Amino acid sequence: MPKVAFRNIEYCDLETIRMWRNSLDIARNMFSTGTITEEQQQLWYESVCRGERGYCWFVESEGQPVGYASLTRAERAEDTYEFGLYIGNQKFIGGGYGSAILFNILEYGFAKLNAHKIICEVLSFNTPAIKLYERFGLQKQGYFKDFLKRDNERIDCVSYAIFNEEWKQHRDILNKYICAH
């Protein structure tokens, strides 16, 4: 698994993140596909700086921009967090970067924040993400039929979760695999 570094988002990262988020490859996997304006991005960044968005990171590998990751507290559960991630720099698609990012998100959530459970939601056609989540031990918690409508087509949503105890077991297995390669 490649090495990735998480750092706090800085003002100079905003245009890169906005460009990534507005790209068709990323936007089609989001719940909202609308184009993010500079003003919207600025407002989002201000909320990140105020701590209203939980933990939001710019992800790099060997000093090169890779993508974005986040971990936010779930609205109705103090010790449950929801994650999000994407690889914005297309040259890092494949090669284990998604795995490295997810590993770091889960490790931070369980080891540093002492989360009880970490969750995510994914559109049902996003097969690469679903395979990644399941490989990491996340289990399907719900299936929302016709969750949203896009271009006159109904799209389903799947929710996934992993508990702290489950992560401890999967983490050890993943570490053995990582060390062997």
Short mmCIF file of C-alpha atoms in Angstrom, two decimals:
data_model
loop_
_atom_site.label_atom_id
_atom_site.label_comp_id
_atom_site.label_asym_id
_atom_site.label_seq_id
_atom_site.Cartn_x
_atom_site.Cartn_y
_atom_site.Cartn_z
CA MET A 1 0.00 0.00 0.00
CA PRO A 2 1.43 3.41 -0.89
CA LYS A 3 2.22 5.99 1.76
CA VAL A 4 -0.15 8.93 1.97
CA ALA A 5 -0.03 11.98 4.20
CA PHE A 6 -3.04 13.88 5.53
CA ARG A 7 -2.75 17.57 6.25
CA ASN A 8 -5.19 20.30 7.10
CA ILE A 9 -6.70 22.02 4.10
CA GLU A 10 -5.12 25.38 3.35
CA TYR A 11 -6.50 28.29 1.37
CA CYS A 12 -4.13 27.51 -1.51
CA ASP A 13 -5.78 24.05 -1.86
CA LEU A 14 -9.27 25.39 -2.55
CA GLU A 15 -9.07 25.67 -6.32
CA THR A 16 -7.54 22.18 -6.61
CA ILE A 17 -10.30 20.68 -4.45
CA ARG A 18 -12.99 22.60 -6.35
CA MET A 19 -11.56 21.47 -9.70
CA TRP A 20 -11.52 17.85 -8.49
CA ARG A 21 -15.04 18.05 -7.05
CA ASN A 22 -16.41 19.56 -10.26
CA SER A 23 -14.78 16.95 -12.50
CA LEU A 24 -17.24 14.48 -14.02
CA ASP A 25 -15.34 11.50 -12.58
CA ILE A 26 -15.86 12.76 -9.02
CA ALA A 27 -19.19 14.59 -9.36
CA ARG A 28 -21.04 11.58 -10.79
CA ASN A 29 -20.35 9.66 -7.55
CA MET A 30 -21.61 12.47 -5.29
CA PHE A 31 -25.17 12.95 -4.12
CA SER A 32 -25.15 16.44 -5.60
CA THR A 33 -23.64 16.88 -9.06
CA GLY A 34 -24.02 20.64 -9.31
CA THR A 35 -20.98 22.74 -10.15
CA ILE A 36 -19.33 24.24 -7.08
CA THR A 37 -18.68 27.96 -7.53
CA GLU A 38 -15.70 29.84 -6.12
CA GLU A 39 -18.05 31.53 -3.65
CA GLN A 40 -19.51 28.21 -2.48
CA GLN A 41 -16.00 26.79 -2.09
CA GLN A 42 -14.97 29.82 -0.03
CA LEU A 43 -17.99 29.43 2.27
CA TRP A 44 -17.22 25.72 2.64
CA TYR A 45 -13.60 26.51 3.53
CA GLU A 46 -14.68 29.04 6.15
CA SER A 47 -16.88 26.38 7.76
CA VAL A 48 -13.91 23.96 7.70
CA CYS A 49 -11.76 26.59 9.43
CA ARG A 50 -14.42 27.10 12.10
CA GLY A 51 -14.46 23.36 12.77
CA GLU A 52 -18.04 22.92 11.58
CA ARG A 53 -17.12 20.16 9.12
CA GLY A 54 -15.30 17.82 11.49
CA TYR A 55 -11.96 16.72 10.09
CA CYS A 56 -11.18 17.57 6.46
CA TRP A 57 -7.82 16.72 4.95
CA PHE A 58 -5.86 17.32 1.79
CA VAL A 59 -4.18 14.02 0.91
CA GLU A 60 -0.69 13.88 -0.59
CA SER A 61 1.86 11.26 -1.54
CA GLU A 62 5.50 12.23 -1.74
CA GLY A 63 4.49 15.89 -1.89
CA GLN A 64 2.04 15.41 -4.76
CA PRO A 65 -1.68 16.11 -4.39
CA VAL A 66 -3.76 12.93 -4.37
CA GLY A 67 -7.23 13.69 -3.05
CA TYR A 68 -9.53 14.65 -0.22
CA ALA A 69 -10.69 12.88 2.93
CA SER A 70 -13.12 13.78 5.70
CA LEU A 71 -14.43 12.42 8.96
CA THR A 72 -17.44 14.09 10.57
CA ARG A 73 -19.44 13.31 13.67
CA ALA A 74 -22.83 11.82 12.89
CA GLU A 75 -25.70 14.10 13.84
CA ARG A 76 -27.42 11.90 16.40
CA ALA A 77 -24.60 9.82 17.81
CA GLU A 78 -21.67 11.22 19.75
CA ASP A 79 -19.28 8.37 19.05
CA THR A 80 -20.27 7.66 15.45
CA TYR A 81 -18.46 9.31 12.55
CA GLU A 82 -19.12 9.43 8.82
CA PHE A 83 -16.29 9.43 6.30
CA GLY A 84 -15.86 10.59 2.76
CA LEU A 85 -12.97 10.38 0.34
CA TYR A 86 -12.03 10.77 -3.25
CA ILE A 87 -8.92 10.62 -5.36
CA GLY A 88 -8.89 13.79 -7.41
CA ASN A 89 -5.56 13.38 -9.14
CA GLN A 90 -6.24 10.79 -11.84
CA LYS A 91 -2.66 9.53 -11.92
CA PHE A 92 -3.24 8.07 -8.43
CA ILE A 93 -6.29 6.01 -9.43
CA GLY A 94 -5.37 2.38 -8.81
CA GLY A 95 -2.19 1.37 -7.10
CA GLY A 96 -3.77 1.16 -3.65
CA TYR A 97 -4.20 4.87 -2.89
CA GLY A 98 -7.89 4.50 -2.03
CA SER A 99 -6.94 1.71 0.38
CA ALA A 100 -4.23 3.84 1.96
CA ILE A 101 -6.60 6.76 2.42
CA LEU A 102 -9.37 4.61 3.89
CA PHE A 103 -6.93 2.85 6.22
CA ASN A 104 -5.78 6.22 7.59
CA ILE A 105 -9.34 7.51 8.00
CA LEU A 106 -10.43 4.43 9.94
CA GLU A 107 -7.28 4.34 12.02
CA TYR A 108 -7.68 8.01 12.96
CA GLY A 109 -11.36 7.58 13.79
CA PHE A 110 -10.92 4.54 15.99
CA ALA A 111 -7.48 5.18 17.51
CA LYS A 112 -7.55 8.97 17.96
CA LEU A 113 -11.25 9.75 18.29
CA ASN A 114 -12.25 6.50 20.01
CA ALA A 115 -15.20 6.12 17.65
CA HIS A 116 -17.66 3.33 18.35
CA LYS A 117 -18.76 3.15 14.71
CA ILE A 118 -17.73 4.72 11.40
CA ILE A 119 -20.25 4.92 8.59
CA CYS A 120 -20.57 6.00 4.97
CA GLU A 121 -23.13 6.18 2.21
CA VAL A 122 -22.39 5.36 -1.42
CA LEU A 123 -24.40 5.41 -4.62
CA SER A 124 -25.16 1.83 -5.63
CA PHE A 125 -23.40 2.04 -9.02
CA ASN A 126 -20.05 3.03 -7.43
CA THR A 127 -18.71 -0.52 -7.54
CA PRO A 128 -15.01 0.35 -6.91
CA ALA A 129 -15.92 2.13 -3.66
CA ILE A 130 -18.24 -0.67 -2.55
CA LYS A 131 -15.55 -3.29 -3.16
CA LEU A 132 -13.02 -1.19 -1.21
CA TYR A 133 -15.36 -0.75 1.76
CA GLU A 134 -16.23 -4.43 1.90
CA ARG A 135 -12.54 -5.43 1.64
CA PHE A 136 -11.94 -3.25 4.70
CA GLY A 137 -14.65 -5.02 6.67
CA LEU A 138 -17.44 -2.46 6.39
CA GLN A 139 -20.82 -4.15 6.34
CA LYS A 140 -23.96 -3.11 4.56
CA GLN A 141 -26.33 -1.48 7.03
CA GLY A 142 -29.07 -0.30 4.71
CA TYR A 143 -30.21 -0.03 1.14
CA PHE A 144 -32.23 2.99 0.08
CA LYS A 145 -34.13 2.30 -3.13
CA ASP A 146 -34.70 5.30 -5.42
CA PHE A 147 -32.64 7.49 -3.09
CA LEU A 148 -32.25 10.28 -5.62
CA LYS A 149 -33.25 11.20 -9.12
CA ARG A 150 -30.68 12.27 -11.69
CA ASP A 151 -31.29 12.78 -15.41
CA ASN A 152 -34.73 11.15 -15.08
CA GLU A 153 -33.16 8.04 -13.57
CA ARG A 154 -33.64 6.78 -10.01
CA ILE A 155 -30.44 5.88 -8.15
CA ASP A 156 -30.16 3.69 -5.05
CA CYS A 157 -27.90 4.38 -2.08
CA VAL A 158 -26.14 1.89 0.20
CA SER A 159 -25.03 2.61 3.75
CA TYR A 160 -22.01 0.87 5.26
CA ALA A 161 -20.55 0.73 8.76
CA ILE A 162 -17.74 -0.78 10.74
CA PHE A 163 -17.50 -0.98 14.52
CA ASN A 164 -14.37 -0.42 16.58
CA GLU A 165 -14.01 -4.11 17.51
CA GLU A 166 -14.44 -5.20 13.90
CA TRP A 167 -11.81 -2.69 12.80
CA LYS A 168 -9.30 -4.10 15.27
CA GLN A 169 -9.66 -7.53 13.64
CA HIS A 170 -9.54 -6.21 10.06
CA ARG A 171 -6.70 -3.84 10.86
CA ASP A 172 -4.46 -6.72 11.91
CA ILE A 173 -5.30 -8.67 8.75
CA LEU A 174 -4.70 -5.61 6.57
CA ASN A 175 -1.41 -4.87 8.34
CA LYS A 176 -0.16 -8.40 7.62
CA TYR A 177 -1.11 -8.00 3.98
CA ILE A 178 0.51 -4.54 3.75
CA CYS A 179 3.74 -5.72 5.37
CA ALA A 180 3.94 -8.71 3.00
CA HIS A 181 3.87 -6.46 -0.10
#
